[in-house]
XYZ file of C-alpha atoms in Angstrom:
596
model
C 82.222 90.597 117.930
C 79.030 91.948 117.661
C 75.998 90.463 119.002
C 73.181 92.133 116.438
C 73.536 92.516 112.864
C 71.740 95.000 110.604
C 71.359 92.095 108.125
C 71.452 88.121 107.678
C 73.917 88.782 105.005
C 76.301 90.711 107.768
C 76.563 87.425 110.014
C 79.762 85.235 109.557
C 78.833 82.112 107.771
C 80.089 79.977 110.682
C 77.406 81.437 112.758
C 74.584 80.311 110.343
C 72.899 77.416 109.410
C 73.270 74.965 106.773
C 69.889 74.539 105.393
C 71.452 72.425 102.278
C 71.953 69.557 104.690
C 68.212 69.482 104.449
C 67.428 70.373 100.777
C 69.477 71.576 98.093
C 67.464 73.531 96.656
C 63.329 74.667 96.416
C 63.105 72.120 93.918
C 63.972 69.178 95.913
C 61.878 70.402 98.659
C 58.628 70.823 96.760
C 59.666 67.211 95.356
C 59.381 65.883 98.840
C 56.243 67.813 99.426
C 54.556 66.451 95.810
C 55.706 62.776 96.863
C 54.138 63.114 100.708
C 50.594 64.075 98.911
C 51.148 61.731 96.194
C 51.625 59.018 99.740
C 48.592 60.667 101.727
C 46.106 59.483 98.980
C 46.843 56.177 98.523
C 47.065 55.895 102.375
C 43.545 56.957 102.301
C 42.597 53.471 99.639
C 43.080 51.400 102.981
C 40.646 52.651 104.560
C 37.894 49.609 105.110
C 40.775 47.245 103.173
C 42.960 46.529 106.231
C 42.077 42.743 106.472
C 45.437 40.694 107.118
C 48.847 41.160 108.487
C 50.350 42.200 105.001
C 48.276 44.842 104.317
C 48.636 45.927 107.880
C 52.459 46.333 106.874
C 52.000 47.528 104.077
C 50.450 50.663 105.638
C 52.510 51.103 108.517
C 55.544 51.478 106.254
C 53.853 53.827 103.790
C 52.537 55.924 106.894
C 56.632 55.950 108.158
C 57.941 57.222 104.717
C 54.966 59.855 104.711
C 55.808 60.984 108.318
C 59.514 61.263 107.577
C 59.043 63.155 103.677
C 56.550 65.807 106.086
C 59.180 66.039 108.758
C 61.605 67.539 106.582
C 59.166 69.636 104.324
C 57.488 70.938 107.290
C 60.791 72.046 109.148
C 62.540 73.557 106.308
C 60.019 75.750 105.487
C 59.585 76.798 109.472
C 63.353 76.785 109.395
C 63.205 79.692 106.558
C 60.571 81.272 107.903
C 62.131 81.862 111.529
C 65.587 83.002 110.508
C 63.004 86.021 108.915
C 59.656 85.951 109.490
C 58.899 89.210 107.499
C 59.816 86.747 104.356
C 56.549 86.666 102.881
C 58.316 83.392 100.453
C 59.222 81.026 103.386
C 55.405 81.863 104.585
C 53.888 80.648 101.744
C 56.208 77.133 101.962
C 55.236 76.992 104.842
C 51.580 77.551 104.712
C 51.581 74.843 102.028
C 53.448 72.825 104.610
C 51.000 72.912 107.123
C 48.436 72.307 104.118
C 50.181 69.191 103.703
C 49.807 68.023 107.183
C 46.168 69.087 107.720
C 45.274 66.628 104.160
C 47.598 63.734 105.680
C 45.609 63.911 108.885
C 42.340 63.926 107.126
C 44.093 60.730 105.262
C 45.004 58.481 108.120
C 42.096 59.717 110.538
C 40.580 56.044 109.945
C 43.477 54.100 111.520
C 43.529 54.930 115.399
C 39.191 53.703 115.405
C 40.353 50.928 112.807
C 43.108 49.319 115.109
C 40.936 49.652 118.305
C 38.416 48.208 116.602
C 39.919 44.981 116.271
C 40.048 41.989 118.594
C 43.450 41.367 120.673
C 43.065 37.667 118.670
C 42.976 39.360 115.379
C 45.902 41.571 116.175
C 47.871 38.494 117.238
C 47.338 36.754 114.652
C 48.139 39.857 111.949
C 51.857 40.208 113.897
C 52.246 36.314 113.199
C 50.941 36.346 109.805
C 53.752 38.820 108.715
C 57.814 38.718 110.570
C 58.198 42.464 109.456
C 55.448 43.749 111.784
C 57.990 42.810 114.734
C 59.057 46.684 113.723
C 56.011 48.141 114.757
C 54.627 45.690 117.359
C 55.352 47.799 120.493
C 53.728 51.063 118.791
C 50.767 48.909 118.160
C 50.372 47.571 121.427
C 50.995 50.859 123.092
C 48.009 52.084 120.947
C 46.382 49.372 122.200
C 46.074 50.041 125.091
C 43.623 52.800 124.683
C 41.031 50.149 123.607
C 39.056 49.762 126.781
C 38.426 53.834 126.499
C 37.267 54.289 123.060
C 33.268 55.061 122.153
C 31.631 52.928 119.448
C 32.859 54.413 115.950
C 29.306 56.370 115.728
C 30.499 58.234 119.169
C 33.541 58.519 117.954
C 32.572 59.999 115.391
C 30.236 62.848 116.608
C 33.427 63.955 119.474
C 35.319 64.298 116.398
C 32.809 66.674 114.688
C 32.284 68.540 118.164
C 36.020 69.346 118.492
C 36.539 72.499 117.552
C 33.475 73.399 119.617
C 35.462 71.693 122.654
C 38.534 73.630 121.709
C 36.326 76.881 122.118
C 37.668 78.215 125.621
C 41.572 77.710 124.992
C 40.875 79.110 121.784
C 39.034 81.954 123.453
C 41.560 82.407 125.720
C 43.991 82.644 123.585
C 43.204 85.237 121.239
C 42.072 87.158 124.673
C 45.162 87.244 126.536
C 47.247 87.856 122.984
C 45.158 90.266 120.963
C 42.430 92.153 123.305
C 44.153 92.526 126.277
C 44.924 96.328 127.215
C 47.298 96.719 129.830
C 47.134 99.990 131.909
C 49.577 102.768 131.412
C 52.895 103.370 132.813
C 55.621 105.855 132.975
C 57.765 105.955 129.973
C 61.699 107.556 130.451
C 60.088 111.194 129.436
C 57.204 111.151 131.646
C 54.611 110.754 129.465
C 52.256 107.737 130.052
C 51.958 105.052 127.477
C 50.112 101.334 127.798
C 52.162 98.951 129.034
C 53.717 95.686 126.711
C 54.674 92.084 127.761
C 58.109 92.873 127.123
C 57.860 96.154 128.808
C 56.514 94.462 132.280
C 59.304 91.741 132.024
C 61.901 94.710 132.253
C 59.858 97.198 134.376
C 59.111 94.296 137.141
C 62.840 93.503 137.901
C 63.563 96.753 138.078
C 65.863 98.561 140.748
C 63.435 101.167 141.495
C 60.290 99.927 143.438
C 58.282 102.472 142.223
C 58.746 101.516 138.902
C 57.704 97.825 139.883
C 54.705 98.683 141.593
C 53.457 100.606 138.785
C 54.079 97.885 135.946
C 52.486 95.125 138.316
C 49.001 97.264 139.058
C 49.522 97.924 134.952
C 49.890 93.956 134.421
C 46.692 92.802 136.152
C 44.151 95.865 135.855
C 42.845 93.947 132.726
C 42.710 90.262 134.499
C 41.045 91.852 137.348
C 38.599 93.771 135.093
C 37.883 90.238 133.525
C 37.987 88.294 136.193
C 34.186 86.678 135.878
C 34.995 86.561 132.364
C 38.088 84.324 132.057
C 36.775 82.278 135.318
C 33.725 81.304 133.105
C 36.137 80.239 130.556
C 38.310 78.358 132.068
C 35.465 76.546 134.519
C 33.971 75.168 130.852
C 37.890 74.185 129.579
C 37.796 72.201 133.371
C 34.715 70.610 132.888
C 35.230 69.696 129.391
C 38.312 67.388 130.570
C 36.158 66.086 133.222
C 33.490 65.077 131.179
C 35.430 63.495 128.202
C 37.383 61.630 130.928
C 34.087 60.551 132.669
C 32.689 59.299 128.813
C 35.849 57.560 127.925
C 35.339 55.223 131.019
C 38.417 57.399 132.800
C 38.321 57.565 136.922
C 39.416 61.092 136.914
C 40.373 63.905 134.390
C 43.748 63.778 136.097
C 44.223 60.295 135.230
C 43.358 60.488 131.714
C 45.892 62.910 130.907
C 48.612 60.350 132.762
C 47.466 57.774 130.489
C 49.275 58.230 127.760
C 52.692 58.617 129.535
C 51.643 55.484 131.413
C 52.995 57.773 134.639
C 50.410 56.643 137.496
C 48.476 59.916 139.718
C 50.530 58.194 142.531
C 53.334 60.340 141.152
C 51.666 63.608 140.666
C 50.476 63.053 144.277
C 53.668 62.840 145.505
C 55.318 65.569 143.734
C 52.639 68.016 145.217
C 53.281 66.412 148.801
C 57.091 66.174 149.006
C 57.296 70.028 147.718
C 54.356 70.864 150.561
C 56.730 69.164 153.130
C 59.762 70.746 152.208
C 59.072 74.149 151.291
C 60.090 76.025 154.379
C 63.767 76.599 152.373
C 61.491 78.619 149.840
C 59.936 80.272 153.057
C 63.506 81.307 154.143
C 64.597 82.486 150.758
C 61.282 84.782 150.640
C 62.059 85.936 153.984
C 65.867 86.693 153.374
C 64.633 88.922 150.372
C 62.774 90.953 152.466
C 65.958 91.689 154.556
C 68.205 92.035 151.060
C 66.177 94.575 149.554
C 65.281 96.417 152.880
C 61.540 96.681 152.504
C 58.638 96.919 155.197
C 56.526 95.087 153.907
C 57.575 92.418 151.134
C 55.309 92.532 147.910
C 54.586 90.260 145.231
C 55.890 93.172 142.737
C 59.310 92.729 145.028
C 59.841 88.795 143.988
C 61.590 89.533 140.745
C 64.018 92.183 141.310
C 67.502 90.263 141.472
C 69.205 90.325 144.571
C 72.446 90.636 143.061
C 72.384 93.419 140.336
C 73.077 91.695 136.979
C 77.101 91.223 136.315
C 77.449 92.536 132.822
C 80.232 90.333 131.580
C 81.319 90.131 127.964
C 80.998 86.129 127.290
C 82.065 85.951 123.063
C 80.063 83.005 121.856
C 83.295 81.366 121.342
C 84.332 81.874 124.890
C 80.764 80.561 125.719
C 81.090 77.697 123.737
C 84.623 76.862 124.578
C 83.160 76.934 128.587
C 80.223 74.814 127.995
C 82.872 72.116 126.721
C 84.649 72.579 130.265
C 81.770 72.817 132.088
C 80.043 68.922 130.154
C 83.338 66.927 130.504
C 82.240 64.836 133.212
C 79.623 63.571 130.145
C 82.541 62.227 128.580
C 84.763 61.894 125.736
C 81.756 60.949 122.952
C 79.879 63.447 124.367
C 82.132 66.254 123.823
C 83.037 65.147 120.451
C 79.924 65.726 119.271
C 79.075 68.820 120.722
C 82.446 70.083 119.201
C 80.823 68.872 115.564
C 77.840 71.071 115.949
C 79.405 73.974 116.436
C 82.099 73.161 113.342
C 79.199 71.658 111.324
C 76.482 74.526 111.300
C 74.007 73.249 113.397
C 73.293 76.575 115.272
C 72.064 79.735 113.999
C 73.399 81.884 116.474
C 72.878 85.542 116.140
C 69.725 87.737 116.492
C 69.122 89.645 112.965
C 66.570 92.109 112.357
C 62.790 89.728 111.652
C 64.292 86.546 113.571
C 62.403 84.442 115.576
C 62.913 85.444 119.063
C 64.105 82.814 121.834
C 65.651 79.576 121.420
C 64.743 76.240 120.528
C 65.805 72.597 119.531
C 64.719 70.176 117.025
C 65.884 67.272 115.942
C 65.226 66.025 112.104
C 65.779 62.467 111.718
C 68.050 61.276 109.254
C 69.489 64.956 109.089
C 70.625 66.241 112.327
C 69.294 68.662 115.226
C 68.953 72.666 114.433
C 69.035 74.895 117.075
C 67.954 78.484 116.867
C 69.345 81.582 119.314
C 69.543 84.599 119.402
C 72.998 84.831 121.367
C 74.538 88.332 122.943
C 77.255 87.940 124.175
C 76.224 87.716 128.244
C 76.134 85.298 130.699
C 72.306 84.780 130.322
C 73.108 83.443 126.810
C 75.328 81.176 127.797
C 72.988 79.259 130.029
C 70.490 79.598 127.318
C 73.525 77.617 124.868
C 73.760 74.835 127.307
C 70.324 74.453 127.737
C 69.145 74.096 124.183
C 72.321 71.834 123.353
C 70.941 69.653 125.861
C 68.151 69.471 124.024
C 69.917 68.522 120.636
C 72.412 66.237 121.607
C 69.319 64.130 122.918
C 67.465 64.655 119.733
C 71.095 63.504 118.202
C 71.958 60.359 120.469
C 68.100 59.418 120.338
C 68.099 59.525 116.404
C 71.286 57.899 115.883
C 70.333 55.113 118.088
C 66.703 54.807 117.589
C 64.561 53.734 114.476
C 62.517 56.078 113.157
C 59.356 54.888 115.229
C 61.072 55.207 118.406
C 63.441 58.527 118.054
C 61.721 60.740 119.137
C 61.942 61.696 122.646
C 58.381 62.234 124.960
C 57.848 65.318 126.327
C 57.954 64.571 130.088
C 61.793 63.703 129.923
C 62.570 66.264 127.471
C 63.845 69.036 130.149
C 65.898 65.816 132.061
C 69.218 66.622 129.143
C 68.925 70.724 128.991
C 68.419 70.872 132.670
C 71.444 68.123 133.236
C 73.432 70.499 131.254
C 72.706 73.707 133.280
C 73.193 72.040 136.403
C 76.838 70.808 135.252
C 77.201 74.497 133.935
C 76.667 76.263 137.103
C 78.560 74.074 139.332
C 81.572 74.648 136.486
C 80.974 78.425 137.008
C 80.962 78.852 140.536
C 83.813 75.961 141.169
C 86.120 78.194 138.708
C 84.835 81.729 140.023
C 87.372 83.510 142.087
C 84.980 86.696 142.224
C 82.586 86.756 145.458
C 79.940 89.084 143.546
C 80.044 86.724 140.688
C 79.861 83.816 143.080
C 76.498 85.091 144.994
C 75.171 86.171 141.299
C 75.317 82.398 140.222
C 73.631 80.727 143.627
C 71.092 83.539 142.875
C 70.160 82.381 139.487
C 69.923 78.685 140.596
C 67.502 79.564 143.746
C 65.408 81.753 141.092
C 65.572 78.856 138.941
C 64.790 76.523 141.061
C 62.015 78.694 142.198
C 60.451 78.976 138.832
C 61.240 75.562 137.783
C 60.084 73.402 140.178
C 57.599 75.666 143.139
C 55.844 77.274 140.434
C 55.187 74.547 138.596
C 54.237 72.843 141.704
C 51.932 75.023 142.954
C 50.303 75.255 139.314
C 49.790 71.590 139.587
C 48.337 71.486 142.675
C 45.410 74.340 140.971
C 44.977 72.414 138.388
C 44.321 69.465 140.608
C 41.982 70.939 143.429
C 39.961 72.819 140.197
C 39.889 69.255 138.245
C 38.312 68.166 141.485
C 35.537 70.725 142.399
C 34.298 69.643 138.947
C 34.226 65.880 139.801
C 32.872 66.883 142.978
C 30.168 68.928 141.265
C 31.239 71.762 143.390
C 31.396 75.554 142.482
C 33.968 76.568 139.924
C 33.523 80.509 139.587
C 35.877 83.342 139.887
C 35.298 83.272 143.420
C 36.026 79.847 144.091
C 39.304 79.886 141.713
C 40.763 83.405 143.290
C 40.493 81.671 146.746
C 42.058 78.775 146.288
C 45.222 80.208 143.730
C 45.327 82.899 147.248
C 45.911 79.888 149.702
C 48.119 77.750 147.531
C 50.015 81.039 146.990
C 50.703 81.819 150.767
C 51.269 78.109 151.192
C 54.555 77.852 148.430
C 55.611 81.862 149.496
C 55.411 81.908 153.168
C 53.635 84.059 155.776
C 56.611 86.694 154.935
C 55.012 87.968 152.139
C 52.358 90.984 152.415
C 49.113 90.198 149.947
C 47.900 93.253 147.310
C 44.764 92.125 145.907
C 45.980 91.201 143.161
C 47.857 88.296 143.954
C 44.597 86.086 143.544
C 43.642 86.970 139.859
C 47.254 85.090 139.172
C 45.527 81.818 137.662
C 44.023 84.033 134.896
C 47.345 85.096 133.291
C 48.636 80.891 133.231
C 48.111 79.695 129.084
C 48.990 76.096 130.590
C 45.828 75.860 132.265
C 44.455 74.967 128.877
C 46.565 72.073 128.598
C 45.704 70.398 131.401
C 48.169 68.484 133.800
C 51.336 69.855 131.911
C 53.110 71.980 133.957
C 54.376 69.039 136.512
C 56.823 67.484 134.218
C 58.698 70.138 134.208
C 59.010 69.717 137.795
C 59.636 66.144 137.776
C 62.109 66.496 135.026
C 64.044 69.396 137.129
C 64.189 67.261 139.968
C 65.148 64.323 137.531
C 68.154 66.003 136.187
C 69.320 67.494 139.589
C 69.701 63.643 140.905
C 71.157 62.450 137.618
C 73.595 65.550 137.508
C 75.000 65.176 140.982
C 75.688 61.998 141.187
C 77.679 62.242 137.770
C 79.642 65.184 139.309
C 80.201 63.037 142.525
C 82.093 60.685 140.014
C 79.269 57.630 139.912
C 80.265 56.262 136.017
C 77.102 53.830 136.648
C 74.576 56.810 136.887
C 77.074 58.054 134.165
C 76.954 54.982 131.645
C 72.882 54.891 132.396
C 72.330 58.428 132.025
C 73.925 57.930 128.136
C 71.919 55.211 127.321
C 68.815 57.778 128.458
C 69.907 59.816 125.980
C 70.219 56.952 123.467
C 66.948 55.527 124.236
C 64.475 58.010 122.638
C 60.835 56.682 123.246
C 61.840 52.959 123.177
C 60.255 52.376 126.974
C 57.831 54.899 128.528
C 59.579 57.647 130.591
C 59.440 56.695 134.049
C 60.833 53.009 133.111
C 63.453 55.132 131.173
C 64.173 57.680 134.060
C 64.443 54.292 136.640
C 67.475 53.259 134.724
C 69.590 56.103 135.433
C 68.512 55.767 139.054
C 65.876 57.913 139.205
C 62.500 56.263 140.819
C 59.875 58.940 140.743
C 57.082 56.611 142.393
C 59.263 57.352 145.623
C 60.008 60.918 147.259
C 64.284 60.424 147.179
C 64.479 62.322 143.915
C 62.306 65.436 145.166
C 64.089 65.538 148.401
C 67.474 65.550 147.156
C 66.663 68.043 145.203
C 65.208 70.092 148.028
C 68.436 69.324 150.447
C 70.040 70.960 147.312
C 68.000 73.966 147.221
C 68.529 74.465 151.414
C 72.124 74.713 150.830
C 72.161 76.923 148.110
C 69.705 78.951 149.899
C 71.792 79.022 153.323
C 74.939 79.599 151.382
C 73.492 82.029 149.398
C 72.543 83.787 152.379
C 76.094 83.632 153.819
C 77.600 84.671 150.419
């Protein structure tokens, strides 16, 4: 079957969505749309008439049908728009869409100041005064909590009219690294020079031919090294903003304002960066081993991409893809499985790539409909793990929604990798337990180091950046390009090894990183990689308690915060076990990698 059609029209209908299980038709939609406005405005009366526990209710459960009527407006128009985003229609639903949103934030902006305004008394006595709050009590209190850090409402206020000013550097940054950067030329096939792409440097730098890597990697950075001063001024004021706000709120650090709201303590963070410091010599070892495996002198950064093992060019159908992943998730379970086989029957995956689609993959879940996910599947074995991942995704989105209220279904963001990454893990262990080809065998231990690698180290040693820069702030300490260069350098050599030979280069890497303008991000998807390594094994060792808690996980949506949740499948990430399972893991794939 083919993998790329000349038009929508041309893919079979199995391979589509269903967008009628949303709306059936335009009408209905812009129905919806006309009733969340219609909502937003008289949400906006109760502001300054908020005085007992019924009219508390009474806006809570206007605000819930309002959230749930945008929901569905706002992802059927991004739903129409990414299946073709040349369709000049589904951009105008959706503009009004995010319209929509911008009017019902402008609507309920009084709330958030409004509740923390109140006395913990007054709040008590508003959840006795009315049974049906019970619904929304936890919510409350969880919002709550930010009480002891929010201004007086004049404050307030005035941060509120100063934040698009504050967004100014990752909004500067942005439209930097996607619209003026000019990368330096390259090579093309006739050998002509022409300037270098994204997508071309993704290709060039895993490349066979090292010459061909060099050049796109001197291409890559020649602009972040010509603007190195310039991007190190911007992201010192993104730094010290965070700092700042953190130091007005009443906040101990900027690092422990951005934990707040997952209620994770910096204990944790701490941790992660010291358990991955003390175990990275496997890393070390891999680094070293490539060095051998490709041949070289001198190993280069431009050399850390190239696969090991060339790629396997197997024909995977989607089917036979699908049919695998089923194999490959049985230790899940019976229910599990079940399901999985209904999304495929039931048009919950648009599957192929068509000419204006979306590119990548993603999940998400619309409660009271069902998940959508969105590929663009050829028919390889990288699409395959790219299926399992993003049907982790939705069967949490589906178990979470099916077993959650509304207020509650939605999953946080710092356990949302825990199901995709559960999935791979069970995938790959399928794959090379069935293998009978030795190629094929070292091919799949390759893509788990480099995974790992990418997953967890890099993520690490982003964290730890972000956390020494965070820091020089506080400490009122130099934050230039000088100061940043050296210390991305050392962290570098300290996560790669002393096998690896430094171009210049390698310390302008923090100035390519977008996450460094959302700060303390990038460690949950180390903690949830590490997470779903320790949850996977143990179900593939056959524990049906890690099996029966892991379930309930899924089930459990955002009813507790995440760590709580993650403790009940047996994962305690206030202690080191889960890291250094998962780096025993990674030394035995490493050393049988190596053997392979």
């Amino acid at each position: 079957m083919a993998t790329t059609y000349e038009t929508r029209k041309d893919v079979p209908k199995e391979e589509k969505w269903d967008l009628t299980d949303l709306y059936e038709s335009e009408d209905d939609w812009q129905k919806d749309l006309d009733d969340a406005l219609t909502i937003a405005n008289e949400l906006q009366e109760y502001d300054g008439n908020i005085n007992d526990g019924s009219s508390l209710l009474a806006y809570l459960k206007k605000q819930e049908t309002l959230k749930y009527k945008l929901q569905h407006v706002f992802a059927y128009a991004m739903f129409l728009s990414d299946i073709d985003t040349r369709d000049s229609h589904a951009q105008q639903l959706q503009a009004k869409a995010s319209q929509a949103a911008v009017k019902v934030n402008e609507a309920t902006a009084f709330f958030m100041p409004y509740l923390l305004s109140l006395e913990e008394d007054t709040l008590k006595k508003y959840l006795q005064e009315e049974t049906e709050l019970d619904y929304f009590k936890d919510h409350l209190w969880k919002s709550f909590r930010y009480k002891p850090y929010v201004l007086s409402k004049e404050k307030e206020e005035l941060l509120s009219q100063l934040g698009e000013t504050l967004s100014a550097p990752a909004d500067t940054y942005n439209m930097l690294n996607n619209a003026d950067i000019q990368f330096g030329n390259v090579t093309d096939e006739d050998g002509s020079k022409v300037q270098m792409t994204r997508g071309m440097y993704a290709k060039r730098i895993e490349d066979e031919d090292r010459d061909v890597r060099k050049e796109a990697y001197f291409a890559y950075y020649k602009p972040y090294v010509e603007l190195n001063n310039t991007i190190a001024t911007n992201l010192a004021a993104e730094i010290k903003t965070n700092v700042t706000l953190a130091k007005i709120r009443g906040h101990d650090s900027a690092l422990r304002e951005s934990l707040f709201d997952d209620n994770v303590p910096t204990d944790v963070y701490d941790n992660l960066l010291a358990s991955a410091k003390a175990n990275v010599q496997p890393l070390h070892d891999y680094t070293a081993w490539r060095k051998e495996e490709l041949g070289v002198t001198e190993l280069r950064q431009y050399d850390l991409n190239v696969p090991l093992v060339p790629d396997m060019k197997v024909d995977i159908s989607y089917d036979e893809a699908y049919d695998t992943m089923l194999k490959a998730l049985a230790p899940l379970g019976e229910e599990y499985i079940a399901v999985l086989r209904e999304f495929r029957e039931q048009r919950y995956i648009d599957v192929r790539e068509t000419p204006g689609k979306k590119s990548g993959a993603y999940n998400m879940g619309v409660y009271g409909v069902h998940p959508f996910v969105l590929l663009n599947h050829h028919d390889d074995l990288n699409s395959q793990f790219t299926l399992v991942h993003e049907m982790g995704h939705a069967m949490h989105s589906y178990f979470s929604s099916k077993h959650q209220p509304q207020i509650t279904a939605n999953y946080r963001i710092f356990v949302a990798e825990v199901a995709s990454t559960v999935n791979e893990v069970l995938l790959i262990q399928y794959l090379l337990k069935e293998t009978t080809d030795s190629k094929m065998r070292k091919y799949l231990l390759n893509h788990f180091i480099e995974q790992f690698k990418g997953t967890f180290f890099t993520q690490v040693m982003f964290a730890d950046f972000e956390k020494q820069a965070h820091e020089r702030a506080e400490a009122e300490k130099p934050l230039d390009a000088n100061s940043l260069n050296e210390l991305y350098e050392s962290l570098f050599r300290t996560y790669h090894g002393p096998t690896l030979v430094f171009n210049d280069e390698v310390k302008y890497g923090w100035s390519r990183i977008p996450h460094f303008y959302r700060a303390f991000y990038v460690y949950q998807y180390a903690t949830g990689f590490v997470s779903a390594i320790h949850i996977a094994m143990r179900i593939l060792d056959g524990d049906e308690e890690t099996l029966k808690n892991y379930m309930n996980f899924l089930r459990s949506g955002s009813e507790d915060f995440p760590l709580e949740l993650l403790k009940k499948t047996g994962v305690d990430l206030t202690t080191a076990e889960p890291i250094e399972n998962a780096m025993k893991m990674f030394s035995e794939t490493v050393e049988e990698f190596k053997k392979a």
